[in-house]
mmCIF file of C-alpha atoms and ligand atoms in Angstrom:
data_model
loop_
_atom_site.group_PDB
_atom_site.id
_atom_site.type_symbol
_atom_site.label_atom_id
_atom_site.label_comp_id
_atom_site.label_asym_id
_atom_site.label_seq_id
_atom_site.Cartn_x
_atom_site.Cartn_y
_atom_site.Cartn_z
ATOM 1 C CA UNK L 114 7.610 -12.674 12.386
ATOM 2 C CA UNK L 115 5.094 -15.000 11.031
ATOM 3 C CA UNK L 116 3.236 -16.787 13.031
ATOM 4 C CA UNK L 117 1.763 -19.668 13.688
ATOM 5 C CA UNK L 118 -1.987 -21.288 14.039
ATOM 6 C CA UNK L 119 -3.645 -19.274 17.950
ATOM 7 C CA UNK L 120 -0.775 -16.460 17.576
ATOM 8 C CA UNK L 121 -1.920 -15.062 14.401
ATOM 9 C CA UNK L 122 -2.834 -11.138 16.245
ATOM 10 C CA UNK L 123 -5.690 -9.003 14.264
ATOM 11 C CA UNK L 124 -5.253 -7.934 10.521
ATOM 12 C CA UNK L 125 -4.913 -4.672 9.127
ATOM 13 C CA UNK L 126 -6.352 -4.404 5.961
ATOM 14 C CA UNK L 127 -5.411 -1.614 3.879
ATOM 15 C CA UNK L 128 -7.144 -0.063 0.515
ATOM 16 C CA UNK L 129 -5.173 0.910 -2.686
ATOM 17 C CA UNK L 130 -8.646 2.262 -4.051
ATOM 18 C CA UNK L 131 -6.714 4.190 -7.662
ATOM 19 C CA UNK L 132 -2.758 3.978 -7.995
ATOM 20 C CA UNK L 133 -1.349 5.092 -11.268
ATOM 21 C CA UNK L 134 -1.580 2.336 -13.918
ATOM 22 C CA UNK L 135 -5.972 2.004 -13.737
ATOM 23 C CA UNK L 136 -8.126 4.676 -16.093
ATOM 24 C CA UNK L 137 -11.531 4.715 -15.695
ATOM 25 C CA UNK L 138 -11.735 2.772 -19.471
ATOM 26 C CA UNK L 139 -10.001 -0.307 -18.500
ATOM 27 C CA UNK L 140 -12.912 -0.512 -15.244
ATOM 28 C CA UNK L 141 -15.140 2.654 -14.859
ATOM 29 C CA UNK L 142 -15.607 1.625 -11.013
ATOM 30 C CA UNK L 143 -11.995 2.890 -10.723
ATOM 31 C CA UNK L 144 -11.995 6.120 -8.873
ATOM 32 C CA UNK L 145 -10.027 9.428 -10.239
ATOM 33 C CA UNK L 146 -11.742 12.157 -8.518
ATOM 34 C CA UNK L 147 -11.414 13.029 -5.388
ATOM 35 C CA UNK L 148 -15.335 12.711 -4.043
ATOM 36 C CA UNK L 149 -14.838 9.382 -5.728
ATOM 37 C CA UNK L 150 -11.702 8.531 -3.723
ATOM 38 C CA UNK L 151 -13.531 9.304 -0.807
ATOM 39 C CA UNK L 152 -16.547 7.435 -1.387
ATOM 40 C CA UNK L 153 -14.852 4.527 -2.676
ATOM 41 C CA UNK L 154 -13.059 4.891 1.122
ATOM 42 C CA UNK L 155 -15.694 5.418 2.820
ATOM 43 C CA UNK L 156 -17.778 2.295 2.269
ATOM 44 C CA UNK L 157 -14.291 0.631 2.562
ATOM 45 C CA UNK L 158 -14.034 1.962 6.015
ATOM 46 C CA UNK L 159 -17.326 0.762 7.028
ATOM 47 C CA UNK L 160 -16.716 -2.914 5.989
ATOM 48 C CA UNK L 161 -13.492 -3.255 7.786
ATOM 49 C CA UNK L 162 -10.671 -1.149 6.522
ATOM 50 C CA UNK L 163 -8.110 0.576 8.217
ATOM 51 C CA UNK L 164 -5.919 2.420 6.301
ATOM 52 C CA UNK L 165 -6.036 3.564 2.508
ATOM 53 C CA UNK L 166 -3.134 4.133 0.233
ATOM 54 C CA UNK L 167 -3.527 7.150 -1.973
ATOM 55 C CA UNK L 168 -2.622 8.299 -4.734
ATOM 56 C CA UNK L 169 -3.944 12.122 -6.558
ATOM 57 C CA UNK L 170 -5.257 12.377 -10.401
ATOM 58 C CA UNK L 171 -5.509 15.867 -12.215
ATOM 59 C CA UNK L 172 -8.729 16.787 -13.867
ATOM 60 C CA UNK L 173 -8.074 14.896 -16.947
ATOM 61 C CA UNK L 174 -7.024 11.253 -14.663
ATOM 62 C CA UNK L 175 -3.600 11.552 -15.127
ATOM 63 C CA UNK L 176 -1.343 10.516 -12.101
ATOM 64 C CA UNK L 177 -0.169 13.602 -10.027
ATOM 65 C CA UNK L 178 1.636 14.737 -7.363
ATOM 66 C CA UNK L 179 0.032 18.070 -6.996
ATOM 67 C CA UNK L 180 0.028 19.305 -3.181
ATOM 68 C CA UNK L 181 -3.892 21.254 -3.884
ATOM 69 C CA UNK L 182 -5.223 17.574 -4.385
ATOM 70 C CA UNK L 183 -3.756 15.452 -2.263
ATOM 71 C CA UNK L 184 -5.114 17.852 0.101
ATOM 72 C CA UNK L 185 -8.664 17.370 -0.509
ATOM 73 C CA UNK L 186 -8.237 14.024 -0.970
ATOM 74 C CA UNK L 187 -6.733 13.893 2.637
ATOM 75 C CA UNK L 188 -8.801 15.965 4.646
ATOM 76 C CA UNK L 189 -12.186 14.452 2.953
ATOM 77 C CA UNK L 190 -11.340 10.916 4.219
ATOM 78 C CA UNK L 191 -10.282 12.349 7.528
ATOM 79 C CA UNK L 192 -13.463 14.421 8.471
ATOM 80 C CA UNK L 193 -15.321 11.295 7.153
ATOM 81 C CA UNK L 194 -12.989 7.795 8.442
ATOM 82 C CA UNK L 195 -12.437 8.674 11.860
ATOM 83 C CA UNK L 196 -9.061 7.198 13.159
ATOM 84 C CA UNK L 197 -7.673 5.848 9.651
ATOM 85 C CA UNK L 198 -4.093 5.684 8.153
ATOM 86 C CA UNK L 199 -3.320 7.481 5.743
ATOM 87 C CA UNK L 200 -0.883 6.394 3.755
ATOM 88 C CA UNK L 201 -0.030 8.893 0.443
ATOM 89 C CA UNK L 202 2.184 7.626 -2.097
ATOM 90 C CA UNK L 203 5.513 9.453 -3.284
ATOM 91 C CA UNK L 204 5.613 7.031 -6.377
ATOM 92 C CA UNK L 205 8.853 7.785 -8.567
ATOM 93 C CA UNK L 206 6.449 7.237 -11.899
ATOM 94 C CA UNK L 207 5.363 9.901 -12.209
ATOM 95 C CA UNK L 208 8.402 12.131 -14.523
ATOM 96 C CA UNK L 209 8.781 16.073 -12.674
ATOM 97 C CA UNK L 210 6.708 15.930 -10.079
ATOM 98 C CA UNK L 211 7.696 16.984 -6.537
ATOM 99 C CA UNK L 212 7.714 13.953 -3.901
ATOM 100 C CA UNK L 213 8.144 15.136 -0.930
ATOM 101 C CA UNK L 214 4.924 17.581 -0.964
ATOM 102 C CA UNK L 215 2.811 15.370 -0.005
ATOM 103 C CA UNK L 216 4.761 14.944 3.125
ATOM 104 C CA UNK L 217 3.801 18.813 3.788
ATOM 105 C CA UNK L 218 0.258 17.707 4.824
ATOM 106 C CA UNK L 219 0.953 14.979 7.629
ATOM 107 C CA UNK L 220 -0.263 11.640 6.385
ATOM 108 C CA UNK L 221 0.450 9.432 8.766
ATOM 109 C CA UNK L 222 2.611 7.476 6.443
ATOM 110 C CA UNK L 223 3.835 7.753 2.730
ATOM 111 C CA UNK L 224 5.029 5.098 0.496
ATOM 112 C CA UNK L 225 8.974 4.827 0.557
ATOM 113 C CA UNK L 226 10.300 2.699 -2.196
ATOM 114 C CA UNK L 227 13.983 1.968 -1.707
ATOM 115 C CA UNK L 228 15.022 0.716 -5.370
ATOM 116 C CA UNK L 229 14.181 1.314 -8.885
ATOM 117 C CA UNK L 230 11.654 -1.735 -10.901
ATOM 118 C CA UNK L 231 11.213 -1.784 -14.461
ATOM 119 C CA UNK L 232 7.198 -3.142 -15.104
ATOM 120 C CA UNK L 233 5.708 -3.782 -18.342
ATOM 121 C CA UNK L 234 5.140 -0.266 -19.308
ATOM 122 C CA UNK L 235 6.777 1.999 -16.957
ATOM 123 C CA UNK L 236 9.134 2.542 -14.706
ATOM 124 C CA UNK L 237 9.209 3.137 -11.461
ATOM 125 C CA UNK L 238 12.710 5.131 -10.849
ATOM 126 C CA UNK L 239 14.267 6.107 -7.137
ATOM 127 C CA UNK L 240 17.842 7.060 -7.248
ATOM 128 C CA UNK L 241 19.711 6.582 -4.038
ATOM 129 C CA UNK L 242 20.056 10.231 -3.666
ATOM 130 C CA UNK L 243 15.868 10.396 -3.827
ATOM 131 C CA UNK L 244 15.456 8.214 -1.094
ATOM 132 C CA UNK L 245 17.373 9.363 1.445
ATOM 133 C CA UNK L 246 15.772 12.785 0.661
ATOM 134 C CA UNK L 247 12.497 11.059 0.897
ATOM 135 C CA UNK L 248 13.747 9.344 4.401
ATOM 136 C CA UNK L 249 14.340 12.676 6.080
ATOM 137 C CA UNK L 250 12.229 14.547 5.651
ATOM 138 C CA UNK L 251 9.732 11.441 6.573
ATOM 139 C CA UNK L 252 12.049 11.493 8.908
ATOM 140 C CA UNK L 253 11.785 15.117 10.212
ATOM 141 C CA UNK L 254 7.999 15.601 9.495
ATOM 142 C CA UNK L 255 6.868 12.398 11.505
ATOM 143 C CA UNK L 256 5.417 10.731 8.647
ATOM 144 C CA UNK L 257 6.000 6.467 9.238
ATOM 145 C CA UNK L 258 7.635 5.217 5.969
ATOM 146 C CA UNK L 259 5.588 2.559 4.207
ATOM 147 C CA UNK L 260 8.298 0.353 2.608
ATOM 148 C CA UNK L 261 7.420 -0.568 -0.585
ATOM 149 C CA UNK L 262 9.508 -3.802 -1.268
ATOM 150 C CA UNK L 263 9.442 -5.027 -5.376
ATOM 151 C CA UNK L 264 12.626 -7.133 -5.127
ATOM 152 C CA UNK L 265 14.400 -8.703 -1.822
ATOM 153 C CA UNK L 266 17.719 -6.213 -2.428
ATOM 154 C CA UNK L 267 15.231 -3.483 -1.275
ATOM 155 C CA UNK L 268 15.225 -5.045 2.204
ATOM 156 C CA UNK L 269 19.185 -4.872 2.145
ATOM 157 C CA UNK L 270 18.400 -0.922 1.286
ATOM 158 C CA UNK L 271 16.330 -0.392 4.410
ATOM 159 C CA UNK L 272 18.614 -2.225 6.672
ATOM 160 C CA UNK L 273 21.392 0.100 5.479
ATOM 161 C CA UNK L 274 19.472 2.999 5.889
ATOM 162 C CA UNK L 275 18.674 2.480 9.297
ATOM 163 C CA UNK L 276 22.065 0.860 10.357
ATOM 164 C CA UNK L 277 23.114 4.592 8.823
ATOM 165 C CA UNK L 278 19.754 6.463 11.469
ATOM 166 C CA UNK L 279 17.919 7.619 8.749
ATOM 167 C CA UNK L 280 15.052 5.014 8.889
ATOM 168 C CA UNK L 281 14.343 4.000 12.356
ATOM 169 C CA UNK L 282 13.097 1.365 13.842
ATOM 170 C CA UNK L 283 10.299 -0.497 14.045
ATOM 171 C CA UNK L 284 10.012 -0.901 10.065
ATOM 172 C CA UNK L 285 6.817 -1.215 7.647
ATOM 173 C CA UNK L 286 6.952 -2.784 4.721
ATOM 174 C CA UNK L 287 4.770 -3.862 2.472
ATOM 175 C CA UNK L 288 5.619 -6.473 -0.528
ATOM 176 C CA UNK L 289 4.545 -5.864 -4.026
ATOM 177 C CA UNK L 290 4.336 -9.538 -5.563
ATOM 178 C CA UNK L 291 4.000 -10.781 -9.354
ATOM 179 C CA UNK L 292 4.491 -7.758 -11.668
ATOM 180 C CA UNK L 293 6.661 -8.678 -14.580
ATOM 181 C CA UNK L 294 9.939 -7.207 -13.194
ATOM 182 C CA UNK L 295 9.246 -7.874 -9.885
ATOM 183 C CA UNK L 296 9.542 -10.492 -6.935
ATOM 184 C CA UNK L 297 6.997 -13.493 -8.621
ATOM 185 C CA UNK L 298 4.261 -13.861 -5.974
ATOM 186 C CA UNK L 299 4.834 -17.742 -4.798
ATOM 187 C CA UNK L 300 4.315 -18.548 -1.448
ATOM 188 C CA UNK L 301 7.839 -19.339 -1.217
ATOM 189 C CA UNK L 302 8.926 -15.869 -2.517
ATOM 190 C CA UNK L 303 6.484 -14.149 0.440
ATOM 191 C CA UNK L 304 8.289 -16.993 3.355
ATOM 192 C CA UNK L 305 11.280 -15.230 2.015
ATOM 193 C CA UNK L 306 10.938 -11.857 2.194
ATOM 194 C CA UNK L 307 9.215 -12.460 5.432
ATOM 195 C CA UNK L 308 12.090 -14.438 6.815
ATOM 196 C CA UNK L 309 14.900 -11.639 4.882
ATOM 197 C CA UNK L 310 13.239 -8.540 7.023
ATOM 198 C CA UNK L 311 15.209 -7.204 10.533
ATOM 199 C CA UNK L 312 13.622 -8.739 13.768
ATOM 200 C CA UNK L 313 10.656 -6.692 15.462
ATOM 201 C CA UNK L 314 9.193 -5.488 11.914
ATOM 202 C CA UNK L 315 5.624 -5.836 10.529
ATOM 203 C CA UNK L 316 4.497 -6.959 6.961
ATOM 204 C CA UNK L 317 1.668 -6.328 4.511
ATOM 205 C CA UNK L 318 1.388 -7.962 1.112
ATOM 206 C CA UNK L 319 -0.098 -7.227 -2.068
ATOM 207 C CA UNK L 320 -0.697 -9.715 -5.416
ATOM 208 C CA UNK L 321 -0.663 -8.047 -8.479
ATOM 209 C CA UNK L 322 -3.424 -8.508 -11.062
ATOM 210 C CA UNK L 323 -4.040 -12.375 -10.773
ATOM 211 C CA UNK L 324 -2.176 -12.969 -7.698
ATOM 212 C CA UNK L 325 -3.982 -10.561 -5.810
ATOM 213 C CA UNK L 326 -6.330 -12.532 -3.574
ATOM 214 C CA UNK L 327 -3.771 -15.814 -3.383
ATOM 215 C CA UNK L 328 -1.312 -13.256 -1.418
ATOM 216 C CA UNK L 329 -3.995 -11.812 0.352
ATOM 217 C CA UNK L 330 -4.511 -16.051 1.481
ATOM 218 C CA UNK L 331 -1.344 -16.443 1.934
ATOM 219 C CA UNK L 332 -0.308 -13.418 4.539
ATOM 220 C CA UNK L 333 -3.678 -13.757 6.635
ATOM 221 C CA UNK L 334 -2.074 -17.430 7.569
ATOM 222 C CA UNK L 335 1.515 -16.105 8.153
ATOM 223 C CA UNK L 336 0.287 -13.354 10.095
ATOM 224 C CA UNK L 337 0.472 -10.323 8.135
ATOM 225 C CA UNK L 338 -1.476 -7.430 6.980
ATOM 226 C CA UNK L 339 -2.950 -7.349 3.593
ATOM 227 C CA UNK L 340 -3.161 -4.183 0.392
ATOM 228 C CA UNK L 341 -6.261 -4.772 -1.774
ATOM 229 C CA UNK L 342 -7.697 -2.809 -4.610
ATOM 230 C CA UNK L 343 -8.263 -1.708 -7.857
ATOM 231 C CA UNK L 344 -4.752 0.109 -7.518
ATOM 232 C CA UNK L 345 -3.801 -3.455 -8.031
ATOM 233 C CA UNK L 346 -5.779 -5.760 -10.083
ATOM 234 C CA UNK L 347 -9.116 -4.059 -11.799
ATOM 235 C CA UNK L 348 -10.274 -7.735 -12.568
ATOM 236 C CA UNK L 349 -12.633 -10.372 -10.182
ATOM 237 C CA UNK L 350 -11.846 -13.049 -12.635
ATOM 238 C CA UNK L 351 -8.560 -13.277 -14.584
ATOM 239 C CA UNK L 352 -9.913 -16.092 -17.006
ATOM 240 C CA UNK L 353 -12.738 -14.392 -18.011
ATOM 241 C CA UNK L 354 -11.658 -10.965 -17.443
ATOM 242 C CA UNK L 355 -14.841 -9.547 -15.715
ATOM 243 C CA UNK L 356 -13.854 -6.409 -13.924
ATOM 244 C CA UNK L 357 -14.602 -6.257 -9.686
ATOM 245 C CA UNK L 358 -14.550 -2.772 -7.423
ATOM 246 C CA UNK L 359 -12.719 -1.887 -4.514
ATOM 247 C CA UNK L 360 -15.911 -2.402 -2.313
ATOM 248 C CA UNK L 361 -16.012 -5.993 -3.816
ATOM 249 C CA UNK L 362 -12.337 -7.221 -3.283
ATOM 250 C CA UNK L 363 -12.231 -5.525 0.301
ATOM 251 C CA UNK L 364 -15.330 -8.026 1.354
ATOM 252 C CA UNK L 365 -13.760 -10.748 -0.146
ATOM 253 C CA UNK L 366 -10.125 -10.248 2.093
ATOM 254 C CA UNK L 367 -12.955 -9.790 5.055
ATOM 255 C CA UNK L 368 -14.421 -13.168 4.275
ATOM 256 C CA UNK L 369 -11.299 -14.832 3.381
ATOM 257 C CA UNK L 370 -10.044 -13.572 6.878
ATOM 258 C CA UNK L 371 -12.758 -14.583 8.677
ATOM 259 C CA UNK L 372 -12.847 -18.347 7.226
ATOM 260 C CA UNK L 373 -8.659 -18.408 8.554
ATOM 261 C CA UNK L 374 -9.691 -16.930 11.765
ATOM 262 C CA UNK L 375 -7.998 -14.039 11.750
ATOM 263 C CA UNK L 376 -9.481 -10.806 13.529
ATOM 264 C CA UNK L 377 -10.203 -7.623 11.784
ATOM 265 C CA UNK L 378 -8.066 -4.514 13.374
ATOM 266 C CA UNK L 379 -10.329 -1.718 13.633
ATOM 267 C CA UNK L 380 -8.372 1.762 13.174
ATOM 268 C CA UNK L 381 -7.140 2.127 16.008
ATOM 269 C CA UNK L 382 -5.689 -0.999 17.153
ATOM 270 C CA UNK L 383 -3.887 -1.043 13.208
ATOM 271 C CA UNK L 384 -2.271 2.255 14.450
ATOM 272 C CA UNK L 385 -1.592 0.378 17.726
ATOM 273 C CA UNK L 386 0.149 -2.238 16.093
ATOM 274 C CA UNK L 387 2.212 0.014 13.540
ATOM 275 C CA UNK L 388 3.260 2.693 16.405
ATOM 276 C CA UNK L 389 1.567 5.540 15.331
ATOM 277 C CA UNK L 390 -0.072 8.152 17.508
ATOM 278 C CA UNK L 391 -3.340 9.725 16.811
ATOM 279 C CA UNK L 392 -4.346 10.523 13.709
ATOM 280 C CA UNK L 393 -2.601 13.871 11.808
ATOM 281 C CA UNK L 394 -0.202 13.770 14.947
HETATM 282 MG MG1 MG H 453 0.871 3.176 -5.161
#
């Protein structure tokens, strides 16, 4: 599940440009409109990003599950970033939204969070019926789940769903570490999560807030993949509270990977690593 020295494979860098929590007021670089999300994804793609995790916002900048907005974002990214892996959020933090509608738009992947989490200012609500429904819909529509892990117990739920035939191996996990209310972001926590995965899984990790770069470095060294972006941290420097941009965060991860001897995967190589077909197929 993780490797040493010269066994390290190529690195998938996923951009999470916007998320649910960051606002323009907190950081003016946070992309909110489809044009902004597409534009910042193009920049990141040119720098080496092969995957993008998208959220939609409505005209007032509020998080939404609206399919027409997702459609505009997905179509724009497909047109301008050939081969990039599009992972749509099915977030459990938007009350009243239809979480499964975005699957009709044939994203390559979609987030699946097999458990609920209490954050500082919000709750991600994922009852087991909803998890099963989303997982079954993803299987039916050929969308690969990106299993979001906030706690080690989520891996057990994924194993259970695999045993029941609802999730099909090989599984892909994304560890989201360091939020108040989730697993901490120490290296020992990451080692524990990786060692708990079903055989043959692939994984990425993201450190939330001040842990973003630390978790990226650990994931690069352990043979995992990295998620980076303003969704997870709006600051470059937590002491000084200096704001960052998606472009700067991607450049840092690319530089870090080069220093540590990991080659960056192209979108085609990323698709091979994750067992995905061609875009939109
Ligand atoms: Mg998200």
